Amino acid sequence: MSRSFLGMPAFPRAADVSTRDTRLRANLTHATRTIRDKRARAVAELDDWAGLRAAGAALKDRTLRHLDRYLEQLEESVVAAGGQVHWAADAAEANRIVTRLVRETGEREVVKVKSMATQEIGLNEALAEAGIRAYETDLAELIVQLGDDLPSHILVPAIHRNRAEIRDIFRREMGKWGRPAPEGLSDSPAELAEAARLHLREKFLTAKVGISGANFMVAETGTLVVVESEGNGRMCLTLPETLISVVGIEKTVPTWQDLEVFLQLLPRSSTAERMNPYTTTWTGTTDGDGPRTFHLVLLDNGRTDTLADTVGRQALRCIRCSACLNVCPVYERAGGHAYGSPYPGPIGAILTPQLRGMAGPLEQSLPYASSLCGACYEVCPVAIDIPEVLVHLRERVVEGGPVTRGGARVVLKPARGHAAERAAMRAAAWAFDHPGALRGGMRLAARTRRLHPRRLPGPGRAWSDTRALPAVPAESFRDWWRRTRGANGNSETGGVE
Amino acid sequence: MSSRDVVLARVRRALADVPRGEGPHDPPVPRDYLRVHGSRTTEETVELLAENLADYRAVVHRCAPGELPALIGRLLAERGARTVVAPTGLDPRWLSAAEVTVLPDRAGDTARELDAVDSVVTGCALAVAETGTLVLDAGPDQGSRRITLVPDHHLCVVRVPGQVVGSVPEALPRLSPERPLTWISGPSATSDIELDRVEGVHGPRTLEVVLLAEEGGS
Ligand code: SF4
């Protein structure tokens, strides 16, 4: 458990390696196409989808625009229900808080339900340094953890592994962490799931401390919501004596009633189901049922910086459904690891540079890890205009400009000696070197084109006035390419319209 | 300055663009989505629930009021269940025909003890037809959350049509957020291995639902 996303190479280099991995490509193509088709059917069942999507986007905007007020209300409600609330300005602080809370219980082991926030802050590594072992209990996360690997998809973190690899990992590693894999374990999914059940049950039945994230937090009532399929969530949320939930501040929703919108949007967008097998809600603690102690750690770690960007802010609406990954032609080719963060795909391309800032080459290249086809915007259940934010962030990389880091307003310099621009251009060139990725996007582009702005709003306007906006229109992307790379641009790629 | 103050101050600074006059209930949220999808008679709603439960691989049974004890007895016998955990408020008649040892839902029991139990029998708070979902709210006939989690077989009785609602928007106002809720749509499942769906990783691998016609009802 030593791997981390930090220090990953920039997108084009990582993608270059992953696209040569044919097994990875085959796994991914199969997986994303399957989910994508199922999702379209699940969404088509609801003839008010557009209305739900508009309500979801508006509810998140309402929360974000008054986040201070809703966070205070949330804190009050959680405390009134018997919970304890902690605030963490950054990853290090969140890790310190959780480590202290676990230490105070006297325990050296914790069970975890899949949580992107804790991956983001590197909690498992921080706990390991303090001598505390964290067991991931989501089947895919278990595969990732046992394989000393990194997750590559929001919903199916081990999407890059096939059944034979999983069997090998189980046979080799399970015994080092607890109950070994059964003798003669085959690679049938049912047997592999059974092996995971037996291995993890040992952990669940003895664990005194559980760590989770949450999909939603209701300000009005102080209720937390976890949506899952396997039941490992229920195990972690109800069996331990102490529950610690680490949740990004943007997961707040105003009222109990608002869940009627998100509990319809999330499962259909995510697993393409009418409803996921299990949803757990809890409000503080309940006598004789579930943990006796409940801690909520509210995590900033770059979220308020993202909030300060009036264009980029919309990324905080994300409900982590993963629909945008499954339609993205670039994700399908590059795989999740190339994005260098727990948030892969189109949402990762706009969230990671905002959460971490745009000083490093990876963060500078991410806004270019897209063909700007617009498919991600079309499927997003909370209508995040990912192409708009990508273009906005590209402007920041190339031109510099005002950004917020650690709560302070700073002016980002244009990429030094155009080094960053070159790094970024390599990502764009990477997309052009993979005409399938590009064309896949462009077919969709024609359908979604009218949904996208031609000019940037606000401070980006001057920039877009003198440049063809590299938003959805596929030709503009090529124009922009020629303009920025001159005669070197390869006009043969794409073959559009 | 505490981290609480730091984070809240950052939020306020980040939102300098939000006009002062804008209240926490702005911007408006369009609520013109549907309360329920399509119009159905009460019978059709129950039928849809049965269909969607079955679609998610729950095993669905129906029975008239007098038939419940015999049905429960038969279903437990068919599974070879010898021990059954029951919530304290469960109608004792429900298990009167079952040849099993009934264990109460006791907070003092360890999870490991619960792991040795064959089945659990509960009622529910309500069921959602459009999504095929059972909602448990830890009421007296449902017990603590863990008893419907650890045993491998869950038998859940839904009174129809009284406990059935059409949709998620119809369900939430009938539920209290102060109670811990468990929404169950089919048995535990995973699709993490090459997207092949496998039932039962951690929760009960078999979910049986009895749709119990209410006295005087259909
Ligand atoms: S950006 Fe939208 S589509 Fe992508 S994961 Fe978030 S909510 Fe889902």
XYZ file of C-alpha atoms and ligand atoms in Angstrom:
723
model
C 0.000 0.000 0.000
C 2.624 2.456 -0.958
C 1.298 3.755 -4.230
C -0.129 7.177 -4.578
C -1.263 9.417 -7.359
C 1.066 12.203 -6.368
C 4.020 12.692 -8.652
C 2.380 11.002 -11.620
C 3.681 12.037 -15.044
C 1.672 14.438 -17.162
C -1.306 13.062 -19.005
C 0.253 12.490 -22.452
C 3.137 10.437 -21.114
C 0.918 8.319 -18.911
C -1.604 7.916 -21.699
C 1.077 6.890 -24.115
C 1.939 3.945 -21.935
C -1.633 2.944 -21.214
C -2.841 3.060 -24.799
C -0.206 0.499 -25.731
C -1.635 -1.898 -23.157
C -4.000 -3.884 -25.353
C -5.529 -5.884 -22.526
C -6.355 -2.698 -20.661
C -7.885 -1.246 -23.801
C -10.027 -4.319 -24.367
C -11.248 -4.376 -20.745
C -12.073 -0.713 -20.878
C -13.835 -0.711 -24.191
C -16.030 -3.600 -23.152
C -16.809 -2.056 -19.794
C -17.537 1.491 -20.838
C -19.729 0.440 -23.760
C -21.720 -1.952 -21.604
C -22.412 0.633 -18.911
C -23.096 3.354 -21.436
C -25.791 1.378 -23.255
C -27.418 0.231 -20.030
C -27.429 3.756 -18.714
C -29.161 5.125 -21.774
C -31.961 2.609 -21.257
C -32.313 3.367 -17.545
C -32.501 7.090 -18.197
C -35.007 6.650 -21.023
C -37.416 5.072 -18.509
C -37.978 8.446 -16.883
C -39.670 10.931 -19.161
C -38.944 13.788 -16.757
C -35.168 13.233 -16.869
C -34.522 16.727 -18.197
C -36.557 18.184 -15.336
C -34.729 16.131 -12.722
C -31.403 17.155 -14.205
C -32.339 20.829 -14.125
C -33.512 20.491 -10.519
C -30.317 18.648 -9.552
C -28.137 21.341 -11.078
C -30.175 24.136 -9.472
C -30.127 22.488 -6.043
C -26.365 22.123 -6.145
C -25.958 25.704 -7.332
C -28.193 26.920 -4.550
C -26.096 25.039 -2.012
C -22.801 26.235 -3.435
C -23.869 29.874 -3.610
C -24.754 29.813 0.082
C -22.363 27.146 1.236
C -21.320 28.966 4.409
C -24.882 29.079 5.618
C -25.635 25.464 4.712
C -22.431 24.187 6.326
C -23.268 25.945 9.577
C -26.756 24.507 9.468
C -25.369 21.034 8.734
C -22.959 21.240 11.644
C -25.716 22.292 13.999
C -27.993 19.446 12.882
C -25.279 16.793 13.146
C -24.292 17.939 16.628
C -27.939 18.071 17.729
C -28.287 14.446 16.599
C -25.331 13.316 18.688
C -22.509 13.541 16.140
C -19.213 15.423 16.407
C -18.071 17.711 13.622
C -14.454 18.476 12.680
C -13.218 20.863 10.011
C -10.172 20.157 7.863
C -8.702 22.892 5.690
C -6.419 20.517 3.814
C -5.419 16.891 3.383
C -2.769 16.938 6.092
C -5.208 18.285 8.640
C -7.891 15.757 7.703
C -5.373 12.939 8.064
C -4.244 14.259 11.453
C -7.823 14.439 12.690
C -8.712 10.929 11.562
C -5.468 9.464 12.890
C -6.109 11.073 16.275
C -9.700 9.850 16.369
C -8.640 6.286 15.577
C -5.839 6.439 18.145
C -8.293 7.576 20.786
C -10.263 4.374 20.307
C -7.106 2.358 20.990
C -7.634 0.368 17.778
C -4.991 -0.424 15.175
C -7.274 -1.574 12.393
C -10.160 0.090 10.589
C -12.585 -1.022 7.893
C -13.300 1.381 5.085
C -16.127 1.774 2.641
C -14.986 3.131 -0.709
C -14.416 6.851 -0.408
C -12.906 9.114 -3.000
C -12.288 11.846 -0.462
C -10.026 9.592 1.586
C -8.153 8.548 -1.565
C -7.743 12.188 -2.434
C -6.082 12.932 0.892
C -4.035 9.709 0.990
C -5.599 8.621 4.262
C -4.584 4.970 4.082
C -0.925 5.928 3.748
C -1.187 8.422 6.608
C -2.814 5.814 8.832
C -0.157 3.260 7.880
C 2.532 5.672 9.018
C 0.791 5.888 12.349
C 0.749 2.095 12.576
C -2.947 1.746 11.719
C -4.070 -0.664 9.016
C -6.999 0.375 6.853
C -8.887 -2.382 5.066
C -10.750 -1.449 1.898
C -13.984 -3.445 1.714
C -15.520 -2.582 -1.634
C -14.699 -5.569 -3.841
C -13.001 -3.473 -6.502
C -11.122 -1.441 -3.901
C -10.005 -4.683 -2.296
C -8.634 -5.802 -5.657
C -6.820 -2.494 -6.000
C -5.482 -2.628 -2.457
C -4.313 -6.241 -2.614
C -2.708 -5.600 -6.000
C -0.816 -2.575 -4.636
C -2.450 -0.706 -7.438
C -4.369 2.510 -8.029
C -8.083 2.882 -8.807
C -8.869 3.805 -12.398
C -12.616 4.415 -12.454
C -14.972 6.165 -10.042
C -17.528 3.409 -9.950
C -15.509 0.316 -10.872
C -12.031 1.137 -9.553
C -10.562 -2.154 -10.811
C -12.073 -1.850 -14.264
C -8.581 -2.277 -15.713
C -8.250 -5.792 -14.267
C -9.742 -8.925 -15.773
C -10.866 -12.022 -13.909
C -7.636 -13.970 -14.357
C -5.595 -11.115 -12.947
C -7.989 -10.801 -10.031
C -7.689 -14.507 -9.245
C -3.910 -14.247 -9.277
C -3.975 -11.247 -6.952
C -6.338 -12.988 -4.534
C -4.265 -16.168 -4.479
C -1.045 -14.312 -3.978
C -2.030 -11.543 -1.574
C -5.103 -12.402 0.500
C -3.131 -14.461 2.988
C -0.872 -11.514 3.780
C -3.863 -9.428 4.886
C -5.988 -12.041 6.633
C -7.929 -15.085 5.544
C -6.208 -16.565 2.475
C -8.006 -17.331 -0.780
C -9.668 -20.772 -0.848
C -7.656 -23.636 -2.339
C -8.142 -24.032 -6.063
C -9.833 -20.660 -6.490
C -10.998 -20.314 -10.096
C -11.510 -17.101 -12.024
C -15.312 -17.278 -12.112
C -16.754 -14.007 -10.806
C -19.014 -15.892 -8.385
C -16.061 -17.729 -6.813
C -14.002 -14.574 -6.646
C -16.851 -12.707 -4.951
C -17.249 -15.577 -2.471
C -13.543 -15.453 -1.677
C -13.855 -11.723 -1.011
C -16.921 -12.314 1.155
C -15.108 -14.798 3.368
C -11.942 -12.722 3.555
C -13.749 -9.509 4.463
C -16.263 -11.021 6.850
C -13.394 -11.662 9.222
C -12.709 -7.949 9.213
C -16.308 -6.767 9.522
C -17.139 -8.988 12.453
C -14.250 -7.731 14.541
C -13.808 -4.121 13.409
C -14.392 -1.472 16.046
C -13.818 1.516 13.793
C -15.349 2.221 10.387
C -14.339 4.969 7.962
C -16.600 6.185 5.174
C -17.317 9.016 2.840
C -20.850 10.075 1.989
C -22.793 10.771 -1.174
C -24.950 13.462 0.392
C -25.269 15.402 3.631
C -28.602 17.046 4.378
C -28.122 20.437 6.011
C -31.676 20.661 7.352
C -31.608 17.354 9.220
C -27.926 16.447 9.594
C -28.527 13.192 7.729
C -25.701 11.459 5.841
C -26.405 9.207 2.879
C -24.286 6.389 1.453
C -25.348 4.720 -1.772
C -23.818 1.307 -2.612
C -24.398 -2.172 -3.988
C -22.491 -4.788 -2.103
C -23.456 -4.257 1.508
C -19.896 -3.523 2.563
C -21.127 0.017 3.124
C -23.830 -1.187 5.480
C -21.254 -3.329 7.271
C -18.864 -0.420 7.809
C -21.626 2.015 8.711
C -23.485 -0.137 11.220
C -21.256 -2.785 12.828
C -18.338 -0.759 14.276
C -18.603 1.160 17.535
C -17.049 4.280 16.060
C -17.810 5.706 12.643
C -15.676 8.418 11.054
C -16.986 9.968 7.824
C -14.694 12.168 5.760
C -16.766 14.231 3.369
C -16.055 17.086 0.985
C -17.971 20.225 1.925
C -19.617 20.280 -1.504
C -21.618 17.111 -0.755
C -24.179 19.172 1.136
C -27.773 19.426 -0.041
C -30.284 21.744 1.626
C -33.281 19.590 2.544
C -34.510 16.046 3.061
C -36.907 16.485 0.179
C -34.011 17.269 -2.167
C -32.919 13.647 -1.932
C -35.905 12.797 -4.144
C -33.982 14.401 -7.003
C -30.565 12.892 -6.322
C -31.794 9.407 -5.450
C -33.343 9.311 -8.901
C -30.423 10.872 -10.778
C -27.539 8.999 -9.192
C -28.331 5.275 -9.582
C -29.540 5.567 -13.155
C -26.534 7.647 -14.206
C -24.093 5.548 -12.299
C -24.846 1.835 -12.367
C -27.745 2.209 -14.799
C -30.108 0.757 -12.224
C -33.504 2.009 -11.124
C -32.052 1.993 -7.654
C -28.797 0.712 -6.265
C -29.136 -2.351 -4.005
C -28.435 -0.496 -0.752
C -28.812 3.038 0.499
C -28.084 3.835 4.133
C -29.056 7.082 5.824
C -28.148 8.027 9.364
C -28.594 11.097 11.484
C -26.099 11.313 14.322
C -26.295 8.198 16.467
C -29.197 5.939 17.439
C -29.338 4.103 20.771
C -28.893 0.366 20.372
C -28.510 0.546 16.594
C -25.241 1.247 14.840
C -22.129 3.082 16.042
C -22.176 4.736 19.450
C -19.837 7.483 18.317
C -20.070 9.365 15.042
C -17.507 11.843 13.741
C -17.972 13.932 10.621
C -14.811 15.445 9.133
C -15.704 18.264 6.733
C -13.002 18.510 4.093
C -11.982 21.608 2.152
C -8.659 20.631 0.476
C -9.018 22.911 -2.523
C -12.796 22.996 -2.699
C -13.092 26.602 -1.569
C -10.450 27.523 -4.147
C -12.590 25.837 -6.771
C -15.622 27.657 -5.428
C -13.863 30.972 -5.931
C -13.704 30.413 -9.682
C -17.078 31.434 -11.044
C -16.684 29.294 -14.166
C -14.940 26.339 -12.558
C -17.255 26.289 -9.536
C -19.772 24.090 -11.320
C -17.369 21.148 -11.009
C -18.429 21.027 -7.346
C -21.921 19.977 -8.384
C -20.507 16.566 -9.301
C -22.249 13.608 -7.667
C -19.503 11.173 -8.801
C -21.778 9.053 -10.936
C -19.026 8.281 -13.490
C -21.314 8.674 -16.513
C -18.893 11.147 -18.087
C -16.055 8.603 -17.938
C -18.031 5.985 -19.765
C -18.845 8.205 -22.737
C -15.435 9.818 -23.034
C -13.450 8.666 -26.088
C -10.231 9.843 -24.475
C -10.887 7.981 -21.205
C -11.749 4.860 -23.158
C -8.329 4.918 -24.798
C -6.155 6.285 -22.038
C -7.636 4.547 -19.002
C -8.094 6.090 -15.587
C -4.531 6.042 -14.320
C -3.355 8.540 -16.911
C -5.321 11.278 -15.122
C -3.064 10.979 -12.093
C -5.745 11.360 -9.437
C -8.648 9.463 -7.879
C -10.878 11.514 -10.187
C -10.299 10.250 -13.712
C -12.003 11.061 -16.993
C -13.632 14.345 -17.916
C -14.555 15.281 -14.352
C -10.981 14.587 -13.276
C -9.679 16.772 -16.066
C -11.493 19.752 -14.568
C -11.541 18.876 -10.886
C -7.931 17.841 -10.270
C -6.316 21.047 -11.610
C -8.735 23.106 -9.562
C -8.333 21.174 -6.328
C -4.551 21.004 -6.579
C -3.772 24.189 -8.446
C -2.131 24.395 -11.828
C 1.544 24.653 -10.984
C 2.561 21.117 -11.938
C 2.883 19.600 -15.409
C 0.187 16.990 -14.784
C -2.341 19.599 -13.679
C -1.384 21.799 -16.645
C -1.872 18.986 -19.110
C -5.210 17.749 -17.800
C -7.405 20.476 -19.352
C -6.048 19.245 -22.680
C -6.883 15.604 -22.045
C -10.082 15.926 -24.000
C -11.338 16.132 -27.540
C -13.988 18.639 -26.368
C -16.674 16.547 -27.974
C -19.257 17.470 -25.388
C -20.538 13.955 -24.700
C -19.649 14.352 -21.012
C -21.857 17.399 -20.701
C -24.709 15.651 -22.403
C -24.772 12.747 -19.949
C -23.954 14.643 -16.770
C -26.961 14.355 -14.438
C -26.208 17.720 -12.864
C -25.436 19.409 -16.195
C -21.818 20.371 -15.530
C -20.573 22.045 -18.691
C -17.251 20.228 -18.650
C -16.117 21.574 -22.059
C -16.700 25.131 -20.871
C -14.545 24.551 -17.798
C -11.847 22.794 -19.850
C -11.568 25.762 -22.152
C -11.515 28.130 -19.209
C -8.698 26.164 -17.572
C -6.731 26.021 -20.830
C -6.848 29.769 -20.870
C -5.409 29.834 -17.355
C -2.603 27.482 -18.326
C -1.607 29.434 -21.389
C -2.366 33.009 -20.380
C -2.157 32.849 -16.622
C -4.558 34.978 -14.618
C -6.192 35.268 -11.222
C -6.726 32.070 -9.261
C -7.297 31.241 -5.621
C -4.838 28.993 -3.781
C -5.248 28.100 -0.153
C -7.884 30.814 0.130
C -5.615 33.573 -1.143
C -6.017 35.349 -4.424
C -2.892 34.949 -6.557
C -2.095 35.716 -10.161
C -0.970 32.692 -12.062
C 1.848 33.463 -14.471
C 1.529 32.317 -18.057
C 3.281 29.031 -18.387
C 7.006 29.697 -18.087
C 8.726 29.827 -21.453
C 5.656 28.119 -22.783
C 6.879 24.931 -21.183
C 3.446 24.267 -19.837
C 1.869 25.095 -23.130
C 4.125 22.597 -24.779
C 3.244 19.997 -22.178
C -0.391 20.775 -22.719
C -0.059 20.682 -26.454
C 1.460 17.271 -26.200
C -1.794 16.148 -24.569
C -3.749 17.662 -27.417
C -1.377 16.085 -29.898
C -1.899 12.808 -28.123
C -5.614 13.062 -28.828
C -4.840 13.791 -32.473
C -2.540 10.802 -32.678
C -5.490 8.651 -31.712
C -7.948 9.466 -34.453
C -10.389 6.894 -33.168
C -10.672 8.810 -29.906
C -11.143 12.006 -31.759
C -13.619 10.746 -34.301
C -15.633 8.948 -31.634
C -16.029 12.294 -30.012
C -16.767 14.188 -33.134
C -19.728 12.126 -34.112
C -21.264 13.094 -30.807
C -20.094 16.627 -31.189
C -22.418 17.331 -34.037
C -25.380 16.387 -31.880
C -24.449 18.435 -28.848
C -22.936 21.415 -30.533
C -25.789 23.796 -29.974
C -25.563 23.224 -26.216
C -22.214 24.909 -25.970
C -21.142 28.492 -25.758
C -19.236 29.955 -28.647
C -17.623 32.585 -26.552
C -16.310 32.438 -23.092
C -18.161 34.397 -20.460
C -16.484 36.853 -18.117
C -12.744 37.400 -18.211
C -12.294 34.787 -20.912
C -14.195 36.828 -23.421
C -11.270 38.791 -24.752
C -9.363 35.578 -25.180
C -12.132 33.887 -27.103
C -12.708 36.981 -29.231
C -9.377 36.563 -30.872
C -9.401 32.818 -31.040
C -11.739 30.246 -32.371
C -13.166 28.830 -29.187
C -11.995 25.251 -28.879
C -15.333 24.195 -27.465
C -17.545 21.622 -29.000
C -17.515 22.496 -32.661
C -15.049 19.993 -33.961
C -13.776 22.269 -36.657
C -12.947 24.959 -34.222
C -10.722 22.562 -32.416
C -8.860 21.980 -35.659
C -8.773 25.657 -36.409
C -7.424 26.264 -32.988
C -4.881 23.551 -33.486
C -3.645 25.085 -36.729
C -3.605 28.503 -35.197
C -1.592 27.479 -32.183
C 0.706 24.965 -33.877
C 0.893 26.635 -37.242
C 1.754 24.641 -40.343
C 2.956 21.747 -38.199
C -0.664 20.867 -37.440
C -1.585 17.655 -39.094
C -4.739 18.446 -40.979
C -5.191 14.834 -42.007
C -6.245 13.680 -38.575
C -9.849 13.560 -37.611
C -11.430 13.586 -41.010
C -14.406 15.509 -39.856
C -17.621 16.145 -41.698
C -8.266 30.990 14.001
C -9.818 27.537 14.074
C -10.040 25.512 10.883
C -13.764 25.964 11.043
C -13.296 29.713 10.836
C -10.649 29.351 8.137
C -12.874 27.240 5.909
C -15.969 29.379 6.426
C -13.988 32.550 5.750
C -12.643 31.031 2.540
C -16.154 30.078 1.495
C -17.371 33.622 2.084
C -14.489 35.133 0.167
C -15.023 32.681 -2.672
C -18.627 33.762 -2.934
C -17.977 37.481 -3.219
C -19.757 37.424 -6.574
C -23.068 36.303 -5.043
C -25.275 39.400 -4.690
C -25.907 40.410 -1.103
C -29.642 40.280 -1.505
C -29.634 36.672 -2.678
C -31.069 34.399 -0.007
C -30.323 30.741 0.743
C -33.439 29.741 -1.152
C -32.128 31.271 -4.358
C -31.638 30.541 -7.144
C -35.049 28.958 -7.734
C -35.182 25.202 -8.203
C -37.530 24.076 -10.959
C -39.681 21.374 -9.385
C -41.611 20.485 -12.483
C -40.323 16.933 -12.493
C -42.943 14.280 -11.913
C -44.111 13.120 -8.493
C -44.768 9.723 -10.002
C -44.114 8.313 -13.460
C -47.302 7.354 -15.237
C -50.750 6.769 -13.766
C -51.584 3.428 -12.252
C -54.369 1.884 -10.237
C -53.484 0.627 -6.773
C -53.341 -2.937 -8.077
C -51.073 -1.896 -10.907
C -48.727 -0.172 -8.472
C -48.453 -3.361 -6.420
C -47.947 -5.332 -9.626
C -45.142 -2.989 -10.668
C -43.490 -3.414 -7.270
C -43.607 -7.190 -7.679
C -42.169 -6.955 -11.186
C -39.335 -4.632 -10.235
C -38.451 -6.641 -7.135
C -38.257 -9.777 -9.264
C -36.263 -7.953 -11.916
C -33.637 -7.292 -9.246
C -33.655 -10.969 -8.322
C -35.652 -10.793 -5.147
C -37.976 -13.803 -4.814
C -41.540 -12.527 -4.589
C -44.484 -14.323 -2.957
C -48.050 -13.188 -2.382
C -50.493 -14.272 0.241
C -53.818 -13.540 1.910
C -53.865 -12.528 5.593
C -54.566 -15.961 7.007
C -51.918 -17.664 4.929
C -48.837 -15.822 6.171
C -47.683 -18.116 9.004
C -47.891 -21.196 6.776
C -46.055 -19.445 3.955
C -43.267 -18.213 6.228
C -43.002 -21.687 7.749
C -42.698 -23.236 4.315
C -40.136 -20.737 3.015
C -37.895 -21.161 6.049
C -38.169 -24.937 5.844
C -37.278 -24.898 2.161
C -34.047 -23.130 3.013
C -33.348 -25.493 5.854
C -33.283 -22.553 8.262
C -32.983 -23.667 11.865
C -32.392 -20.346 13.578
C -34.187 -17.112 12.810
C -33.649 -13.685 14.283
C -36.794 -11.615 14.725
C -37.315 -7.981 15.701
C -38.924 -7.506 19.091
C -42.070 -5.964 17.630
C -42.715 -8.631 14.997
C -46.217 -10.085 15.155
C -45.568 -13.445 16.916
C -48.219 -15.133 14.773
C -45.984 -14.654 11.707
C -43.535 -17.231 12.993
C -46.105 -19.466 14.701
C -45.959 -22.179 12.041
C -42.193 -22.141 11.582
C -40.188 -24.949 13.111
C -37.205 -22.844 14.032
C -35.485 -21.397 17.040
C -36.417 -17.733 17.198
C -33.759 -15.398 18.535
C -34.579 -11.874 19.639
C -32.804 -8.793 18.249
C -30.518 -7.986 21.174
C -28.007 -5.181 21.117
C -25.722 -7.234 23.371
C -25.206 -10.014 20.853
C -22.026 -9.818 18.893
C -21.956 -9.623 15.118
C -20.245 -13.004 15.131
C -23.202 -14.545 16.968
C -25.503 -13.021 14.403
C -23.348 -14.488 11.659
C -24.306 -17.970 12.825
C -28.037 -17.258 12.326
C -29.708 -18.708 9.218
C -32.461 -16.191 8.441
C -34.128 -12.966 9.479
C -37.820 -12.143 9.182
C -38.979 -8.510 9.250
C -41.687 -6.122 8.197
C -40.825 -2.848 6.471
C -41.634 0.861 6.634
C -42.682 1.092 3.002
C -41.894 -0.125 -0.485
C -41.333 1.894 -3.672
C -42.944 0.400 -6.778
C -41.061 2.254 -9.527
C -37.658 1.273 -8.207
C -38.455 -2.077 -6.585
C -37.177 -0.852 -3.227
C -37.969 -1.874 0.347
C -37.311 0.745 3.010
C -36.629 -0.277 6.612
C -36.663 2.386 9.305
C -35.667 0.334 12.356
C -39.278 0.280 13.541
C -40.365 -2.374 16.096
C -41.156 -4.959 13.395
C -37.844 -4.320 11.586
C -35.276 -4.179 14.328
C -31.732 -2.892 14.255
C -29.930 -2.436 10.951
C -27.503 -5.253 11.493
C -30.054 -8.059 11.779
C -31.065 -7.581 8.145
C -27.425 -7.386 7.132
C -25.451 -10.229 8.629
C -27.672 -13.319 8.121
C -27.580 -14.685 4.600
C -31.349 -14.852 4.060
C -33.810 -11.998 4.560
C -37.554 -12.550 4.435
C -39.388 -9.232 4.344
C -43.153 -8.825 4.595
C -44.788 -5.856 2.840
C -48.438 -5.078 3.516
C -50.119 -4.270 0.251
C -51.364 -1.886 -0.790
C -50.989 0.168 2.426
C -47.190 0.170 2.558
C -46.627 0.651 -1.150
C -45.874 4.049 -2.716
C -45.343 4.713 -6.396
C -42.076 6.613 -6.485
C -39.101 8.024 -4.609
C -40.744 11.492 -4.308
C -43.756 9.814 -2.695
C -41.559 7.850 -0.299
C -39.473 10.578 1.342
C -42.278 12.548 3.033
C -43.450 9.319 4.678
C -40.041 8.590 6.164
C -38.412 10.215 9.153
C -34.796 11.263 8.653
C -34.281 10.957 12.405
C -34.501 7.186 12.133
C -31.717 5.209 10.503
C -32.988 4.046 7.128
C -31.973 1.140 4.936
C -33.196 1.117 1.359
C -32.953 -2.337 -0.181
C -33.353 -2.995 -3.907
C -32.720 -6.657 -4.508
C -30.064 -8.688 -2.737
C -26.486 -7.543 -2.305
C -24.766 -7.503 -5.680
C -21.484 -6.610 -7.307
C -20.476 -6.008 -10.899
C -16.864 -5.280 -10.120
C -15.414 -8.225 -12.010
C -15.678 -7.579 -15.746
C -19.137 -6.151 -15.074
C -20.624 -9.615 -14.530
C -23.323 -9.246 -11.928
C -22.875 -11.550 -8.933
C -25.423 -11.622 -6.143
C -24.336 -11.461 -2.568
C -21.039 -10.171 -1.496
C -21.758 -8.959 2.005
C -25.436 -8.466 2.596
C -27.980 -11.304 2.488
C -27.531 -13.248 -0.733
C -31.172 -14.204 -0.838
C -33.955 -11.680 -0.453
C -37.481 -13.009 -0.297
C -40.418 -10.626 -0.221
C -43.925 -11.551 0.815
C -46.627 -9.195 -0.445
C -49.258 -9.605 2.236
C -52.764 -8.530 1.244
C -54.222 -6.441 4.019
C -57.437 -7.413 5.810
C -60.365 -6.337 3.687
C -57.969 -5.292 0.910
C -57.415 -6.977 -2.401
S -19.202 15.307 -13.789
Fe -21.341 14.763 -14.041
S -21.262 12.887 -15.258
Fe -19.199 13.179 -14.459
S -19.135 11.999 -12.548
Fe -19.734 14.089 -11.997
S -21.964 14.084 -11.996
Fe -21.311 12.270 -13.105
